[in-house]
Tab-separated table of C-alpha atoms and ligand atoms in Angstrom:
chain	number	residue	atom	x	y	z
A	1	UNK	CA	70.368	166.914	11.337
A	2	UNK	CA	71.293	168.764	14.738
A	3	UNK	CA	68.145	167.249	16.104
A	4	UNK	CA	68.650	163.711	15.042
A	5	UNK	CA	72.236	163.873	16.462
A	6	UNK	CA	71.049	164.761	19.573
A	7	UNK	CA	68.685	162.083	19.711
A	8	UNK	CA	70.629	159.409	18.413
A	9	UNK	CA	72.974	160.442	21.239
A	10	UNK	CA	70.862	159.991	24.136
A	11	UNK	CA	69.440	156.900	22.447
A	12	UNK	CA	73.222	155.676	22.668
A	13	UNK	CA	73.581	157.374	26.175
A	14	UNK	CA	70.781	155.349	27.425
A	15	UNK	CA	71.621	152.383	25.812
A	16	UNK	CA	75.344	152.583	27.527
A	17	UNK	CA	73.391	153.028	30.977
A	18	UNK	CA	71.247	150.476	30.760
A	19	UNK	CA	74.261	148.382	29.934
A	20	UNK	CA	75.958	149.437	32.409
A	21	UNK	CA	73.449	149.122	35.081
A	22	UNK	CA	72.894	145.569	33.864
A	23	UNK	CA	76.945	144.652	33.766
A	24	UNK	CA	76.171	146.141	37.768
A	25	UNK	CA	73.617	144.250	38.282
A	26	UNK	CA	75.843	140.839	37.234
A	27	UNK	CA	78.876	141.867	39.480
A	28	UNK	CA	76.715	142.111	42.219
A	29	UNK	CA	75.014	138.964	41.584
A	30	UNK	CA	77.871	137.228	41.166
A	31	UNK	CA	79.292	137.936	44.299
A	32	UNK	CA	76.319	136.123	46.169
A	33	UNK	CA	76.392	132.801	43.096
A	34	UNK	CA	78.811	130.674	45.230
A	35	UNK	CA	77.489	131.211	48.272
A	36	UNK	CA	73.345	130.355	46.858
A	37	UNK	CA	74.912	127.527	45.047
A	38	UNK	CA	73.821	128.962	41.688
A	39	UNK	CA	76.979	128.136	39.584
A	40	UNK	CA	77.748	124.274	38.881
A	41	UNK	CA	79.582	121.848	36.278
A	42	UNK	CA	78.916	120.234	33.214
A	43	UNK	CA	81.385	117.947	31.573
A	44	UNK	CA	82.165	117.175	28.065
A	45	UNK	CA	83.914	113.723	27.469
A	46	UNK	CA	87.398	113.505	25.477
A	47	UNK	CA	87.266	110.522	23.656
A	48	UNK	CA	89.156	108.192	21.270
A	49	UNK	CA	87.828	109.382	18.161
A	50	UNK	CA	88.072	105.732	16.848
A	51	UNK	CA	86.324	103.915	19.077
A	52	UNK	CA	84.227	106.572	20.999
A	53	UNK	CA	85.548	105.240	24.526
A	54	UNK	CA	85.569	108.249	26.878
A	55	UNK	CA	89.295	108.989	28.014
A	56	UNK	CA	88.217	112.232	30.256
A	57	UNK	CA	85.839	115.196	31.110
A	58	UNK	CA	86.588	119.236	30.239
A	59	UNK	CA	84.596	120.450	33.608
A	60	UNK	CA	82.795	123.687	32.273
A	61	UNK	CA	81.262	126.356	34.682
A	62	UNK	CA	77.788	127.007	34.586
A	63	UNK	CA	76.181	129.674	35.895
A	64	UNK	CA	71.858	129.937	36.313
A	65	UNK	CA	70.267	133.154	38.086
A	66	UNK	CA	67.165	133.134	39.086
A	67	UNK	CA	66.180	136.384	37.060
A	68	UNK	CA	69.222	137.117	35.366
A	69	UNK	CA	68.783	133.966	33.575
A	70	UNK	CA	71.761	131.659	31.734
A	71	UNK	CA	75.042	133.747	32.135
A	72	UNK	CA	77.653	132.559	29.683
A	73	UNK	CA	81.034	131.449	31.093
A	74	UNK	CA	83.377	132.984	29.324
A	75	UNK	CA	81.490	136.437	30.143
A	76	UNK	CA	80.835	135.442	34.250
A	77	UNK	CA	84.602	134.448	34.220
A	78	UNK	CA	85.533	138.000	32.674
A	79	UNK	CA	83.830	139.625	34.839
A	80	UNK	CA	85.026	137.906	37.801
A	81	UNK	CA	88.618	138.429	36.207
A	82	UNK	CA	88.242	142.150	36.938
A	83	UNK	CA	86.852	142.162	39.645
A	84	UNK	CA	88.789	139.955	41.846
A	85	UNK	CA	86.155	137.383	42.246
A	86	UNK	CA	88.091	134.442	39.905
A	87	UNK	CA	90.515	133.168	42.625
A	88	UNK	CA	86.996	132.426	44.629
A	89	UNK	CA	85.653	131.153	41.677
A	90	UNK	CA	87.924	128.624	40.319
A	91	UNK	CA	89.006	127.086	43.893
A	92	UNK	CA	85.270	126.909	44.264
A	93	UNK	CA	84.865	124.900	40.964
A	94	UNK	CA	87.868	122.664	41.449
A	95	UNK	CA	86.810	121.663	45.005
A	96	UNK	CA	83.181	120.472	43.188
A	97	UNK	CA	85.163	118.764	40.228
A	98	UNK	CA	87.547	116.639	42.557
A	99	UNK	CA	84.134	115.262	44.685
A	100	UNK	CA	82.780	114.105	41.200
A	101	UNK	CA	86.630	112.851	40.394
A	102	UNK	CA	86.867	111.083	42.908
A	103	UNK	CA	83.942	108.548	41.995
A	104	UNK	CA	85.244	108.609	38.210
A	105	UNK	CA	86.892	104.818	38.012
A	106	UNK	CA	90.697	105.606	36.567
A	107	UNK	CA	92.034	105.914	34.380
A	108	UNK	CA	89.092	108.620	33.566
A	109	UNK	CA	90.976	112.030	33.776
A	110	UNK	CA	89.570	115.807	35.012
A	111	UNK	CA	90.605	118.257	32.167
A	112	UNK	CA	90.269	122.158	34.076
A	113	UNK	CA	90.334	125.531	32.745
A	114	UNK	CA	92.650	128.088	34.195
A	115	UNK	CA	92.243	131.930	33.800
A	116	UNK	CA	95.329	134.057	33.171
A	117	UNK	CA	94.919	135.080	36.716
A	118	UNK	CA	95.375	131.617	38.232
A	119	UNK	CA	98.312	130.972	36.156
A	120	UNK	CA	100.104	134.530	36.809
A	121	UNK	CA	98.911	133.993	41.039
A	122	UNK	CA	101.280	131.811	42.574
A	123	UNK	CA	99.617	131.169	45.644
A	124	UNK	CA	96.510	129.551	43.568
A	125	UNK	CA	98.615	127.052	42.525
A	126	UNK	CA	99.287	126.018	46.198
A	127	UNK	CA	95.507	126.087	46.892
A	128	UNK	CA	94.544	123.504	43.876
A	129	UNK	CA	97.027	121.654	45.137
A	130	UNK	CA	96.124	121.732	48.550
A	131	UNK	CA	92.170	120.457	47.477
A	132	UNK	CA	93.861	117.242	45.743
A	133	UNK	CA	95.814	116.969	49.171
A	134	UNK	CA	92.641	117.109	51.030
A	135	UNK	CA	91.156	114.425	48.793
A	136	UNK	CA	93.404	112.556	48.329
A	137	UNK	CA	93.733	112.596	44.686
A	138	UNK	CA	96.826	112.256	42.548
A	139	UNK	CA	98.106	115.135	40.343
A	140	UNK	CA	98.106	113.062	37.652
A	141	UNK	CA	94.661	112.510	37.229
A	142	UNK	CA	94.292	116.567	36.533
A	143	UNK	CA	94.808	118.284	33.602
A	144	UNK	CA	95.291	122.163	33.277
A	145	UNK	CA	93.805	124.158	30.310
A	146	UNK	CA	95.482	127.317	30.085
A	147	UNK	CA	94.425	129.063	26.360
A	148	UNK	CA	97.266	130.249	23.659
A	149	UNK	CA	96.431	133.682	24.286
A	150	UNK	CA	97.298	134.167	28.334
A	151	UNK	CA	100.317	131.867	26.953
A	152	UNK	CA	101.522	134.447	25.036
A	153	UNK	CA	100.603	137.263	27.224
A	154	UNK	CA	102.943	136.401	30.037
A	155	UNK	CA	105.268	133.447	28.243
A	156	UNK	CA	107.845	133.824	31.122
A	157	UNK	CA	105.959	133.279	34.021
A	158	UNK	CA	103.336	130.690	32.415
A	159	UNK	CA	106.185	128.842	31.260
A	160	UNK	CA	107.477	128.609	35.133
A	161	UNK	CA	104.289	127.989	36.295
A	162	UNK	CA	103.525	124.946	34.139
A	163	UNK	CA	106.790	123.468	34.676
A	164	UNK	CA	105.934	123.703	38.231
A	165	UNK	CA	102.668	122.406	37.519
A	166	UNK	CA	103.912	119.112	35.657
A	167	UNK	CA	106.758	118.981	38.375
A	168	UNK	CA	103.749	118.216	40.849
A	169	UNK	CA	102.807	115.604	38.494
A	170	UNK	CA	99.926	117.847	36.705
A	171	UNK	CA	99.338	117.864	33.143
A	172	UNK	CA	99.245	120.705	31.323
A	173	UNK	CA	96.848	121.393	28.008
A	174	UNK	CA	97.649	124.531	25.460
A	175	UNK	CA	94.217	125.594	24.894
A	176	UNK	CA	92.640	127.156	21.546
A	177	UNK	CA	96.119	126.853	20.032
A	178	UNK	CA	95.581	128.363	16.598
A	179	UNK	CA	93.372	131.427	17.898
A	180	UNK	CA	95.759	133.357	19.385
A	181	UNK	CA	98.925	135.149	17.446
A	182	UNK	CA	99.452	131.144	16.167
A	183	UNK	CA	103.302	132.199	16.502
A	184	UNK	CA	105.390	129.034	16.147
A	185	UNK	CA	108.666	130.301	17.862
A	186	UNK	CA	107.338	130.361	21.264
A	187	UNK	CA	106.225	126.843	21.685
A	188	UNK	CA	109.240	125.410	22.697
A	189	UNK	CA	109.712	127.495	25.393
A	190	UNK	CA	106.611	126.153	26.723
A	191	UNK	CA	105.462	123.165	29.018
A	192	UNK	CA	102.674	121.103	28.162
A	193	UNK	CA	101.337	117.679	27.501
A	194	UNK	CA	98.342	118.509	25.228
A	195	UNK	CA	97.873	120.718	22.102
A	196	UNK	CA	93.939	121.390	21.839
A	197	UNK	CA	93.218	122.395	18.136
A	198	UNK	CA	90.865	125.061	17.924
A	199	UNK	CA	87.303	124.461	16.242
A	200	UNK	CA	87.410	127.051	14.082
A	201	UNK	CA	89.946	124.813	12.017
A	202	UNK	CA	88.109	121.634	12.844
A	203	UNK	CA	84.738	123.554	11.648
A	204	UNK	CA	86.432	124.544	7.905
A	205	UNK	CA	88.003	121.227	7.569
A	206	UNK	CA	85.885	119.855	4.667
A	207	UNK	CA	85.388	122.991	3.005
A	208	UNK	CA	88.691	124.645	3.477
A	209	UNK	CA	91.833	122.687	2.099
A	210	UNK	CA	94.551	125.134	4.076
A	211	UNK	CA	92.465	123.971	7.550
A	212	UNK	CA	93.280	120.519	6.587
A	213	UNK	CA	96.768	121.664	6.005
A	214	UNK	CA	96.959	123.780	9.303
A	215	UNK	CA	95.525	120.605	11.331
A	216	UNK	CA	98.343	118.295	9.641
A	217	UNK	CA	101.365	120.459	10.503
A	218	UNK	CA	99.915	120.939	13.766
A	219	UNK	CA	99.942	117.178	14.117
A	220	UNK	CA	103.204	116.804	13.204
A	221	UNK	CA	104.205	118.921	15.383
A	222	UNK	CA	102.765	117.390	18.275
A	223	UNK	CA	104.589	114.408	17.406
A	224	UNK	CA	107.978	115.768	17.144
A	225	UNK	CA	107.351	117.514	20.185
A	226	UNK	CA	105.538	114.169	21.828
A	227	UNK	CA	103.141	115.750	23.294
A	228	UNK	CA	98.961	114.898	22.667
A	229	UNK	CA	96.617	116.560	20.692
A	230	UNK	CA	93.035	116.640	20.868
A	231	UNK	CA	90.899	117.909	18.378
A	232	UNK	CA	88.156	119.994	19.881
A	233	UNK	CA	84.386	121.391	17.973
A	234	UNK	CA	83.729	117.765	16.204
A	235	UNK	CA	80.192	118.177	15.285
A	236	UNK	CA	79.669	115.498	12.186
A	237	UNK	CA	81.088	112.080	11.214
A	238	UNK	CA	82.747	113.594	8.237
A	239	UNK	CA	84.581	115.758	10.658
A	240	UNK	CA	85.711	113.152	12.623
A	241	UNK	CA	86.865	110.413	9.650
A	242	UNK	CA	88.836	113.315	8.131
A	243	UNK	CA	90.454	113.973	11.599
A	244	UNK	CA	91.176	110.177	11.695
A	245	UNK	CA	92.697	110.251	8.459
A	246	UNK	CA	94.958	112.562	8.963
A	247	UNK	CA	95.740	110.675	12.479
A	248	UNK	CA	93.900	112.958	15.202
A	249	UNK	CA	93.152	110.593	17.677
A	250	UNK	CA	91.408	112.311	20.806
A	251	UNK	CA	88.667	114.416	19.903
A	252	UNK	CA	85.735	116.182	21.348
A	253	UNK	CA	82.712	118.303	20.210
A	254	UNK	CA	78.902	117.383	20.012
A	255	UNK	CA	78.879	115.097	17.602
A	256	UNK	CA	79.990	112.667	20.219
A	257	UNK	CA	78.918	114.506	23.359
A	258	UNK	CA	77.386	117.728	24.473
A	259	UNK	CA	78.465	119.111	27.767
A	260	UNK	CA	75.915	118.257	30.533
A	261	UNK	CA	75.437	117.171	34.366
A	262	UNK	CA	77.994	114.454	35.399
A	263	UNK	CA	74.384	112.341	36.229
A	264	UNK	CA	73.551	112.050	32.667
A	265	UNK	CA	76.868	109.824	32.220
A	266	UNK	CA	77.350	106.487	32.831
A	267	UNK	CA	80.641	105.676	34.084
A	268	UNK	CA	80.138	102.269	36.284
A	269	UNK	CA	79.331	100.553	32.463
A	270	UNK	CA	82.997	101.743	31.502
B	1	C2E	P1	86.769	126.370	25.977
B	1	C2E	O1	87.645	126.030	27.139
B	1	C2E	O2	87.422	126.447	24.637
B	1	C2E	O3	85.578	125.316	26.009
B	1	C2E	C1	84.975	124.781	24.856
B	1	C2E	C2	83.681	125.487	24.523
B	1	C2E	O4	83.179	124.975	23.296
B	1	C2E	C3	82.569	125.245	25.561
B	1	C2E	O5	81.745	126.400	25.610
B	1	C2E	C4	81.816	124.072	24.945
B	1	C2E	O6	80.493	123.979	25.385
B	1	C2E	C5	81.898	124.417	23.483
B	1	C2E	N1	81.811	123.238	22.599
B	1	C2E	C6	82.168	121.969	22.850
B	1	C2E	N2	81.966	121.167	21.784
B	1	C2E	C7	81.461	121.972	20.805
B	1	C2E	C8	81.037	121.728	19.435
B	1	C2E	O7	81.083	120.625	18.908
B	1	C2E	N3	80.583	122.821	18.756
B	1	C2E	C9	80.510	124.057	19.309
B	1	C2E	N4	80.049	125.063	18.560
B	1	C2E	N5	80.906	124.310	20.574
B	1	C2E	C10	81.374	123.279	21.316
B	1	C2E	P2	81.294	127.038	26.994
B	1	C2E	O8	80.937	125.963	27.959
B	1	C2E	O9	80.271	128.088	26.686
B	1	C2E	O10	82.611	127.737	27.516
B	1	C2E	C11	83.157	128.834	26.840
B	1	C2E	C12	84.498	129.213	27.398
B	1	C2E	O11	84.360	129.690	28.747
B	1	C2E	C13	85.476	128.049	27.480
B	1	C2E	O12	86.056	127.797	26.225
B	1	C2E	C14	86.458	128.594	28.503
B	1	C2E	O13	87.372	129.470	27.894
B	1	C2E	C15	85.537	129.382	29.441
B	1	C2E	N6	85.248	128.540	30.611
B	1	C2E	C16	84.257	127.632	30.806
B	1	C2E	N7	84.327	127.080	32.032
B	1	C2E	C17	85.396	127.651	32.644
B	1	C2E	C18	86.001	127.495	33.942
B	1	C2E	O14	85.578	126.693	34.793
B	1	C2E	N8	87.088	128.294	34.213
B	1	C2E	C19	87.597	129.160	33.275
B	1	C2E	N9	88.678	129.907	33.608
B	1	C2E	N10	87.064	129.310	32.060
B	1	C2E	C20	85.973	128.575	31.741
B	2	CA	CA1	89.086	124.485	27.522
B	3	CA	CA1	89.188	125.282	23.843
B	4	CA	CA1	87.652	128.929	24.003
């Protein structure tokens, strides 16, 4: 038994080092991604659920290493969170999502995810603004994501920030809402324009009956609030008829689009 303990334990301690050396072995990486032009966009379309038209684009990072392969965003942008890297990161990503913007016809909107770090940073806020400035885009053709969860992990200053934000003329999206602590007495003390329902909900809708019910209060809550909300995850038809029925009307999620390289959309046709 003594024996097998040991070697269980230097199984694990080998394990940990290899992980370790390989979590090493992305930081450093990713501190040389900007500047070899190895991370990039795709877009998924926010439509009108009814009729299909496109309305907007969720920019997603992508991130391709030669050897390291595919890296997952939400794992790059974790990373990057702790190690200082995500300021860099997003002002790098919004600077290549205006240039494609810019050629989108209106009223075609950008919808951008914020880490908790760009919310909480003042000064980022100032720099996003200043690459509009440079473009000479309007704020209103930008749309924040910022999740539930760094919501509710600093709800005083993300609730200045976004009022700041839609003072500019921004709009602001509540991300994931549902995921997080799905506490309904902090909402009003929020800003924002958009409610995005989580797809876990939208992926139990036919099966589950209390998803269905979740999705309708959270629908009439956006409308005594009056603010939008966009179902997100729609993979099937019968997803999207039972989101109509119970009057979703922006939606997104591969059953109408995957997210993929602005090229492979055409927006002239619109
Ligand atoms: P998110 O903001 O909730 O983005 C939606 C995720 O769901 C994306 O994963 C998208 O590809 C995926 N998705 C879209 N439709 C469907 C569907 O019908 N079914 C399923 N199963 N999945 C669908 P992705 O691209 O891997 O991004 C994961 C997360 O990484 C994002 O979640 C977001 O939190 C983060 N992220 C991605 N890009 C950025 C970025 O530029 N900045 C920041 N701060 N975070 C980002
Ligand atoms: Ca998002
Ligand atoms: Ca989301
Ligand atoms: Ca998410």
């Amino acid at each position: 038994a003594k024996n097998s303990a040991r070697g269980s334990s230097i199984i694990f301690s080998e394990e940990h080092e290899s992980l370790i050396r390989k979590k090493s072995e992305v930081e450093l990486a990713l501190t040389q991604s900007i500047k070899q032009e190895q991370i990039c966009i795709h877009y998924q379309p926010i439509v009108d659920g009814q009729t299909g038209e496109i309305l907007g684009f969720e920019s997603l990072a992508r991130w391709f290493h030669p050897e390291l392969g595919k890296i997952p965003p939400d794992q790059f942008i974790m990373i990057a969170e702790k190690n200082g890297m995500i300021t860099q990161i997003t002002l790098h990503l919004f600077e290549l999502a205006i240039q494609n913007l810019k050629q989108w016809p209106e009223p075609l909107y950008l919808s951008f995810n914020l880490s908790a770090n760009d919310v909480i940073n003042r000064a980022t806020l100032a720099k996003l603004t200043g690459i509009l400035d440079k473009h000479h885009v309007q704020a209103n053709r930008v749309q924040f994501e910022i999740t539930e969860t760094t919501m509710m992990a600093d709800l005083e200053q993300c609730s200045h920030i976004t009022r700041e934000m839609q003072k500019q003329g921004f709009l602001v999206a509540l991300d994931d809402f549902g995921s997080g602590y799905s506490s309904l007495s902090y909402l009003h003390k929020l800003a924002f324009d958009t409610l995005k329902i989580d797809r876990s909900f939208v992926n139990n809708i036919q099966q589950n009956q209390r998803s269905r019910g979740v999705i309708k209060t959270i629908l009439e809550l956006c409308s005594s609030f009056e603010v939008q909300c966009t179902a997100e995850g729609v993979e099937t038809a019968a997803q999207r008829d039972l989101l109509l029925e119970l009057g979703c009307k922006n939606m997104q999620g591969y059953y109408f689009y995957r997210p993929a390289a602005i090229e492979s959309f055409e927006l002239t046709s619109q």
